[in-house]
mmCIF file of C-alpha atoms in Angstrom:
data_model
loop_
_atom_site.group_PDB
_atom_site.id
_atom_site.type_symbol
_atom_site.label_atom_id
_atom_site.label_comp_id
_atom_site.label_asym_id
_atom_site.label_seq_id
_atom_site.Cartn_x
_atom_site.Cartn_y
_atom_site.Cartn_z
ATOM 1 C CA MET D 1 -0.020 -0.027 0.032
ATOM 2 C CA SER D 2 1.016 3.534 -0.470
ATOM 3 C CA LEU D 3 0.280 6.615 1.582
ATOM 4 C CA SER D 4 -0.402 10.046 0.046
ATOM 5 C CA THR D 5 -1.315 11.686 3.447
ATOM 6 C CA ALA D 6 -1.839 10.775 7.025
ATOM 7 C CA GLU D 7 -4.518 13.504 7.388
ATOM 8 C CA GLY D 8 -7.613 11.906 8.987
ATOM 9 C CA LEU D 9 -5.500 9.093 10.393
ATOM 10 C CA ILE D 10 -3.680 10.985 13.091
ATOM 11 C CA HIS D 11 -5.548 12.245 16.069
ATOM 12 C CA ALA D 12 -3.464 15.303 16.666
ATOM 13 C CA PRO D 13 -3.168 18.839 15.329
ATOM 14 C CA LEU D 14 -1.405 19.118 11.891
ATOM 15 C CA LEU D 15 1.289 21.924 12.307
ATOM 16 C CA TYR D 16 2.874 21.585 8.959
ATOM 17 C CA LYS D 17 2.541 19.683 5.610
ATOM 18 C CA GLY D 18 5.646 19.597 3.478
ATOM 19 C CA LYS D 19 6.214 17.988 0.108
ATOM 20 C CA VAL D 20 6.639 14.685 1.787
ATOM 21 C CA ARG D 21 6.563 14.971 5.535
ATOM 22 C CA GLU D 22 3.763 15.998 7.813
ATOM 23 C CA LEU D 23 4.332 17.380 11.252
ATOM 24 C CA TYR D 24 1.826 16.827 14.121
ATOM 25 C CA ASP D 25 1.684 18.163 17.609
ATOM 26 C CA LEU D 26 1.609 15.624 20.475
ATOM 27 C CA GLY D 27 2.021 18.191 23.280
ATOM 28 C CA GLU D 28 5.353 17.229 24.705
ATOM 29 C CA HIS D 29 6.730 16.057 21.495
ATOM 30 C CA PHE D 30 6.351 16.295 17.674
ATOM 31 C CA LEU D 31 5.105 13.458 15.481
ATOM 32 C CA ILE D 32 6.593 13.091 11.904
ATOM 33 C CA VAL D 33 4.826 11.030 9.392
ATOM 34 C CA VAL D 34 6.668 10.520 6.081
ATOM 35 C CA THR D 35 4.301 9.862 3.280
ATOM 36 C CA ASP D 36 5.057 8.311 -0.202
ATOM 37 C CA ARG D 37 4.490 11.565 -1.982
ATOM 38 C CA ILE D 38 7.212 12.504 -4.393
ATOM 39 C CA SER D 39 8.176 15.888 -5.757
ATOM 40 C CA ALA D 40 10.177 17.353 -8.645
ATOM 41 C CA PHE D 41 10.742 20.808 -9.935
ATOM 42 C CA ASP D 42 8.630 22.071 -6.903
ATOM 43 C CA TYR D 43 5.553 20.044 -7.801
ATOM 44 C CA VAL D 44 4.060 17.115 -5.835
ATOM 45 C CA LEU D 45 3.604 14.491 -8.367
ATOM 46 C CA GLU D 46 0.956 11.679 -8.674
ATOM 47 C CA PRO D 47 0.637 8.885 -7.891
ATOM 48 C CA PRO D 48 2.657 8.304 -4.615
ATOM 49 C CA VAL D 49 5.510 5.897 -4.805
ATOM 50 C CA PRO D 50 4.940 2.788 -2.644
ATOM 51 C CA GLU D 51 7.523 2.065 -0.004
ATOM 52 C CA LYS D 52 9.323 5.537 -0.511
ATOM 53 C CA GLY D 53 8.008 6.815 2.898
ATOM 54 C CA ASN D 54 9.073 3.631 4.710
ATOM 55 C CA VAL D 55 12.579 3.787 3.231
ATOM 56 C CA LEU D 56 13.033 7.445 4.144
ATOM 57 C CA ASN D 57 11.879 7.053 7.737
ATOM 58 C CA ARG D 58 13.724 3.814 8.323
ATOM 59 C CA LEU D 59 16.939 5.080 6.750
ATOM 60 C CA SER D 60 16.837 8.219 8.981
ATOM 61 C CA ALA D 61 16.175 6.119 11.948
ATOM 62 C CA PHE D 62 19.041 3.886 10.870
ATOM 63 C CA TRP D 63 21.538 6.785 10.445
ATOM 64 C CA PHE D 64 20.410 8.618 13.674
ATOM 65 C CA GLU D 65 21.321 5.487 15.513
ATOM 66 C CA GLN D 66 24.683 5.175 13.753
ATOM 67 C CA THR D 67 25.634 8.778 14.458
ATOM 68 C CA LYS D 68 24.248 9.369 17.919
ATOM 69 C CA ASP D 69 27.708 9.163 19.393
ATOM 70 C CA LEU D 70 28.841 11.969 17.136
ATOM 71 C CA LEU D 71 25.867 14.194 17.892
ATOM 72 C CA GLU D 72 22.645 13.927 19.731
ATOM 73 C CA ASN D 73 19.466 13.909 17.562
ATOM 74 C CA HIS D 74 15.758 14.524 17.974
ATOM 75 C CA VAL D 75 14.482 10.962 18.024
ATOM 76 C CA VAL D 76 12.420 9.863 20.854
ATOM 77 C CA HIS D 77 11.037 6.682 19.293
ATOM 78 C CA THR D 78 9.598 5.102 16.125
ATOM 79 C CA ASP D 79 7.166 2.708 17.778
ATOM 80 C CA VAL D 80 3.718 3.015 16.452
ATOM 81 C CA ASP D 81 2.436 1.017 19.474
ATOM 82 C CA LYS D 82 3.443 3.789 21.761
ATOM 83 C CA LEU D 83 1.206 6.313 20.104
ATOM 84 C CA GLY D 84 -2.005 4.900 21.876
ATOM 85 C CA HIS D 85 -5.191 6.723 20.939
ATOM 86 C CA VAL D 86 -3.246 8.970 18.478
ATOM 87 C CA ILE D 87 -3.555 6.358 15.763
ATOM 88 C CA ASP D 88 -6.467 3.903 15.434
ATOM 89 C CA GLU D 89 -5.716 0.258 15.592
ATOM 90 C CA GLN D 90 -6.687 -0.296 11.971
ATOM 91 C CA HIS D 91 -4.211 2.101 10.700
ATOM 92 C CA LYS D 92 -1.165 0.927 12.698
ATOM 93 C CA GLU D 93 0.016 -1.404 9.881
ATOM 94 C CA LEU D 94 0.052 1.312 7.278
ATOM 95 C CA LEU D 95 1.913 3.812 9.547
ATOM 96 C CA LYS D 96 4.194 1.570 11.502
ATOM 97 C CA ASP D 97 7.433 2.245 9.526
ATOM 98 C CA ARG D 98 6.466 5.865 8.636
ATOM 99 C CA ILE D 99 6.459 7.638 12.104
ATOM 100 C CA MET D 100 9.053 9.244 14.191
ATOM 101 C CA VAL D 101 8.285 10.963 17.605
ATOM 102 C CA THR D 102 10.791 13.576 18.183
ATOM 103 C CA LEU D 103 11.819 16.305 20.623
ATOM 104 C CA LYS D 104 10.495 19.815 20.079
ATOM 105 C CA ALA D 105 13.600 21.461 18.933
ATOM 106 C CA GLU D 106 13.852 25.132 17.706
ATOM 107 C CA ARG D 107 14.939 24.776 14.022
ATOM 108 C CA ILE D 108 17.923 26.698 12.925
ATOM 109 C CA ASP D 109 17.024 28.237 9.621
ATOM 110 C CA ILE D 110 20.116 27.181 7.799
ATOM 111 C CA GLU D 111 20.528 24.176 5.425
ATOM 112 C CA CYS D 112 23.913 22.738 6.085
ATOM 113 C CA VAL D 113 25.237 21.250 2.791
ATOM 114 C CA VAL D 114 28.418 19.371 2.577
ATOM 115 C CA ARG D 115 29.854 18.669 -0.837
ATOM 116 C CA GLY D 116 32.486 16.041 -1.265
ATOM 117 C CA TYR D 117 32.332 16.128 -5.024
ATOM 118 C CA ILE D 118 31.828 19.017 -7.549
ATOM 119 C CA THR D 119 28.606 18.219 -9.125
ATOM 120 C CA GLY D 120 25.053 19.458 -9.367
ATOM 121 C CA GLY D 121 24.375 23.045 -8.345
ATOM 122 C CA GLY D 122 27.934 23.317 -7.118
ATOM 123 C CA TRP D 123 29.279 22.567 -10.606
ATOM 124 C CA ARG D 124 26.948 25.118 -12.076
ATOM 125 C CA GLN D 125 28.113 27.883 -9.755
ATOM 126 C CA TYR D 126 31.742 26.688 -10.564
ATOM 127 C CA GLU D 127 31.172 26.963 -14.217
ATOM 128 C CA GLN D 128 29.684 30.531 -13.969
ATOM 129 C CA THR D 129 31.962 32.129 -11.308
ATOM 130 C CA GLY D 130 34.906 29.801 -10.481
ATOM 131 C CA GLU D 131 33.505 29.667 -6.865
ATOM 132 C CA VAL D 132 30.946 27.737 -4.871
ATOM 133 C CA ASN D 133 29.006 29.680 -2.243
ATOM 134 C CA GLY D 134 31.687 32.328 -2.424
ATOM 135 C CA ILE D 135 34.619 29.914 -1.933
ATOM 136 C CA PRO D 136 37.214 30.310 -4.717
ATOM 137 C CA LEU D 137 38.268 27.049 -6.313
ATOM 138 C CA PRO D 138 41.252 26.121 -8.573
ATOM 139 C CA LYS D 139 40.966 26.430 -12.371
ATOM 140 C CA GLY D 140 40.485 23.277 -14.486
ATOM 141 C CA LEU D 141 38.276 21.251 -12.208
ATOM 142 C CA ARG D 142 36.198 18.545 -13.916
ATOM 143 C CA LYS D 143 32.643 17.691 -13.261
ATOM 144 C CA ASN D 144 32.177 15.086 -10.516
ATOM 145 C CA GLU D 145 35.792 15.477 -9.393
ATOM 146 C CA ARG D 146 36.420 14.835 -5.680
ATOM 147 C CA PHE D 147 37.551 17.719 -3.553
ATOM 148 C CA PRO D 148 40.689 17.116 -1.636
ATOM 149 C CA LYS D 149 38.629 18.355 1.387
ATOM 150 C CA PRO D 150 34.823 18.515 1.561
ATOM 151 C CA LEU D 151 33.269 21.927 1.187
ATOM 152 C CA PHE D 152 30.733 23.344 3.705
ATOM 153 C CA THR D 153 28.294 25.327 1.572
ATOM 154 C CA PRO D 154 25.159 26.609 3.621
ATOM 155 C CA ALA D 155 21.952 27.739 2.387
ATOM 156 C CA ALA D 156 19.285 29.948 4.108
ATOM 157 C CA LYS D 157 16.036 27.918 4.380
ATOM 158 C CA ASN D 158 12.899 29.279 2.785
ATOM 159 C CA ASP D 159 9.652 27.501 3.528
ATOM 160 C CA VAL D 160 8.318 28.778 0.215
ATOM 161 C CA GLY D 161 10.308 28.342 -2.837
ATOM 162 C CA HIS D 162 14.038 27.397 -3.114
ATOM 163 C CA ASP D 163 16.583 27.689 -0.337
ATOM 164 C CA GLU D 164 19.068 30.310 -1.121
ATOM 165 C CA ASP D 165 22.843 29.516 -1.236
ATOM 166 C CA ILE D 166 24.836 31.767 1.004
ATOM 167 C CA SER D 167 28.437 32.289 1.986
ATOM 168 C CA LEU D 168 29.964 31.592 5.275
ATOM 169 C CA HIS D 169 30.187 35.334 5.951
ATOM 170 C CA GLN D 170 26.405 35.720 5.338
ATOM 171 C CA MET D 171 25.682 32.683 7.540
ATOM 172 C CA LYS D 172 27.673 34.353 10.388
ATOM 173 C CA GLU D 173 25.569 37.405 9.891
ATOM 174 C CA LEU D 174 22.476 35.486 10.236
ATOM 175 C CA VAL D 175 23.207 33.160 13.194
ATOM 176 C CA GLY D 176 26.465 34.346 14.569
ATOM 177 C CA ALA D 177 30.102 33.256 14.196
ATOM 178 C CA GLN D 178 30.203 30.768 17.058
ATOM 179 C CA LEU D 179 27.084 28.826 15.807
ATOM 180 C CA THR D 180 28.310 28.975 12.352
ATOM 181 C CA GLY D 181 31.672 27.298 13.307
ATOM 182 C CA GLU D 182 29.867 24.664 15.381
ATOM 183 C CA LEU D 183 27.489 23.805 12.597
ATOM 184 C CA GLU D 184 30.300 23.584 10.059
ATOM 185 C CA GLU D 185 32.323 21.388 12.206
ATOM 186 C CA LYS D 186 29.459 18.996 13.039
ATOM 187 C CA SER D 187 28.349 18.822 9.407
ATOM 188 C CA LEU D 188 31.884 17.969 8.149
ATOM 189 C CA ALA D 189 32.372 15.299 10.841
ATOM 190 C CA LEU D 190 28.902 13.797 9.964
ATOM 191 C CA TYR D 191 29.709 13.662 6.270
ATOM 192 C CA GLU D 192 33.125 12.112 6.757
ATOM 193 C CA PHE D 193 31.548 9.437 8.971
ATOM 194 C CA ALA D 194 28.967 8.560 6.406
ATOM 195 C CA ARG D 195 31.247 8.748 3.377
ATOM 196 C CA ALA D 196 33.569 6.072 4.931
ATOM 197 C CA PHE D 197 30.498 3.979 5.895
ATOM 198 C CA CYS D 198 29.175 4.177 2.321
ATOM 199 C CA ASP D 199 32.472 3.536 0.800
ATOM 200 C CA LYS D 200 32.547 0.037 2.277
ATOM 201 C CA ARG D 201 29.116 -0.712 0.825
ATOM 202 C CA GLY D 202 30.182 0.213 -2.787
ATOM 203 C CA ILE D 203 28.401 3.656 -2.623
ATOM 204 C CA ILE D 204 29.784 7.188 -3.025
ATOM 205 C CA LEU D 205 28.279 9.847 -0.993
ATOM 206 C CA ALA D 206 28.715 12.860 -3.243
ATOM 207 C CA ASP D 207 26.941 15.421 -1.115
ATOM 208 C CA CYS D 208 24.356 15.777 1.539
ATOM 209 C CA LYS D 209 22.369 18.300 3.643
ATOM 210 C CA PHE D 210 21.552 18.433 7.377
ATOM 211 C CA GLU D 211 19.234 20.421 9.521
ATOM 212 C CA PHE D 212 19.996 21.326 13.140
ATOM 213 C CA GLY D 213 17.844 22.508 15.967
ATOM 214 C CA LEU D 214 18.267 23.782 19.588
ATOM 215 C CA VAL D 215 16.964 22.099 22.704
ATOM 216 C CA ASP D 216 17.687 23.951 25.915
ATOM 217 C CA GLY D 217 20.508 25.728 24.031
ATOM 218 C CA LYS D 218 22.056 22.594 22.807
ATOM 219 C CA VAL D 219 22.470 21.872 19.134
ATOM 220 C CA ILE D 220 21.027 18.536 17.941
ATOM 221 C CA LEU D 221 20.418 16.952 14.680
ATOM 222 C CA ILE D 222 16.825 17.041 13.344
ATOM 223 C CA ASP D 223 14.788 16.312 10.164
ATOM 224 C CA GLU D 224 16.236 13.319 8.141
ATOM 225 C CA ILE D 225 19.758 12.383 7.340
ATOM 226 C CA PHE D 226 21.503 10.461 4.626
ATOM 227 C CA THR D 227 18.443 9.567 2.763
ATOM 228 C CA PRO D 228 18.033 9.608 -0.976
ATOM 229 C CA ASP D 229 16.029 12.810 -0.678
ATOM 230 C CA SER D 230 18.684 14.606 1.304
ATOM 231 C CA SER D 231 21.839 13.098 -0.152
ATOM 232 C CA ARG D 232 23.358 12.332 -3.558
ATOM 233 C CA PHE D 233 24.438 8.698 -3.758
ATOM 234 C CA TRP D 234 26.367 7.177 -6.656
ATOM 235 C CA ALA D 235 27.082 3.445 -7.195
ATOM 236 C CA GLN D 236 30.919 3.339 -7.310
ATOM 237 C CA GLU D 237 30.677 1.232 -10.517
ATOM 238 C CA LYS D 238 28.933 4.060 -12.281
ATOM 239 C CA TYR D 239 31.363 6.912 -11.220
ATOM 240 C CA GLU D 240 32.830 8.941 -14.143
ATOM 241 C CA LEU D 241 34.129 12.477 -14.702
ATOM 242 C CA ASP D 242 32.497 14.931 -17.117
ATOM 243 C CA VAL D 243 29.041 13.051 -17.288
ATOM 244 C CA GLU D 244 25.649 13.243 -15.628
ATOM 245 C CA ILE D 245 26.034 10.334 -13.157
ATOM 246 C CA ASP D 246 22.702 8.314 -12.596
ATOM 247 C CA SER D 247 21.889 8.933 -8.845
ATOM 248 C CA MET D 248 20.511 6.317 -6.594
ATOM 249 C CA ASP D 249 17.302 8.263 -5.953
ATOM 250 C CA LYS D 250 14.307 9.490 -7.954
ATOM 251 C CA GLU D 251 16.289 9.742 -11.086
ATOM 252 C CA PRO D 252 13.716 7.778 -13.122
ATOM 253 C CA VAL D 253 11.133 10.486 -12.310
ATOM 254 C CA ARG D 254 13.464 13.285 -13.241
ATOM 255 C CA SER D 255 14.603 11.426 -16.542
ATOM 256 C CA TYR D 256 10.861 10.743 -17.428
ATOM 257 C CA LEU D 257 9.854 14.417 -16.878
ATOM 258 C CA ALA D 258 12.755 15.694 -18.785
ATOM 259 C CA SER D 259 11.858 13.669 -21.957
ATOM 260 C CA SER D 260 7.931 14.084 -21.649
ATOM 261 C CA GLY D 261 7.718 17.478 -23.055
ATOM 262 C CA TRP D 262 6.355 18.856 -19.771
ATOM 263 C CA ASP D 263 6.602 22.683 -19.474
ATOM 264 C CA LYS D 264 7.504 22.863 -15.809
ATOM 265 C CA ASN D 265 4.788 25.554 -15.490
ATOM 266 C CA SER D 266 1.925 23.402 -14.659
ATOM 267 C CA LYS D 267 1.387 20.117 -12.776
ATOM 268 C CA PRO D 268 2.481 17.256 -14.910
ATOM 269 C CA ASP D 269 0.347 14.257 -15.943
ATOM 270 C CA PRO D 270 0.376 11.160 -13.581
ATOM 271 C CA LEU D 271 3.581 9.233 -13.671
ATOM 272 C CA PRO D 272 3.574 6.003 -15.826
ATOM 273 C CA ALA D 273 3.304 2.805 -13.762
ATOM 274 C CA GLU D 274 6.737 1.573 -14.897
ATOM 275 C CA VAL D 275 8.443 4.918 -13.690
ATOM 276 C CA VAL D 276 6.745 4.456 -10.297
ATOM 277 C CA GLU D 277 7.890 0.902 -10.048
ATOM 278 C CA GLU D 278 11.472 1.640 -11.046
ATOM 279 C CA THR D 279 11.503 4.494 -8.464
ATOM 280 C CA THR D 280 10.280 2.131 -5.780
ATOM 281 C CA ALA D 281 13.054 -0.116 -6.807
ATOM 282 C CA ARG D 282 15.726 2.601 -6.468
ATOM 283 C CA TYR D 283 14.656 3.500 -2.906
ATOM 284 C CA THR D 284 14.543 -0.041 -1.693
ATOM 285 C CA ASP D 285 17.852 -0.855 -3.304
ATOM 286 C CA ILE D 286 19.686 1.978 -1.463
ATOM 287 C CA TRP D 287 18.061 0.731 1.798
ATOM 288 C CA ARG D 288 19.390 -2.763 1.322
ATOM 289 C CA ARG D 289 22.816 -1.748 0.210
ATOM 290 C CA LEU D 290 23.317 0.659 3.085
ATOM 291 C CA THR D 291 21.743 -1.409 5.929
ATOM 292 C CA ALA D 292 22.431 -5.005 4.555
ATOM 293 C CA GLN D 293 18.776 -5.623 5.621
#
């Protein structure tokens, strides 16, 4: 089964509905429900992709457990049976792998991006300016080349529209020099940990993004981490320079839309069944390869 929304299934106030996640208020804690919705080019597409929400939620829980000694995170539990009357008995099976009860952190409105390779938006910046987020880079870099040291390239979060790439100087003006330094240090440490982990499983972690929050003044990790929606994974056997590498995520959806003649100014037609099936396979494959489950 797939889940397009948990509205009507959760007996708690809905605080926020994102492209994929829904946030509910449990009083002391938040409840995050990860749906099977899929988005591209700022549009939520139809139909939802079966198993996508399960993979995203379980993979985040897996990584939060792996990294908890590096940095505290917002997870309280992921057990649907502990929610009591918040979820009716008949809906528990549908929601059991899609929920995360979390601490109520105050979100820091910075998206902390770490780039290990020059690709995607970083490559486009480099082609135009020779820089990424105001960081000057050597001439002659090739697309998909690995940086000697990963780059920390933050973005200011916008709940509507795209996040805005900013320099470290701009980040310091927004949140202060001390917090900027702390977030940079923690982001790079998390990336290096996950890159080594992925490398042992035949996967390249090209780049990723993190969100952080404050609980009693302490920085903790929130949202999702090292999922196909928040990270760029490449299979090691597909790595090449100067090409567009097929990422281990919703690439089948992007490829289909790019070849469909869609104008990107109106909601596209429903995705073909074979594209949905291939996308489900991508998400479940990255789950298996990373967790060996």
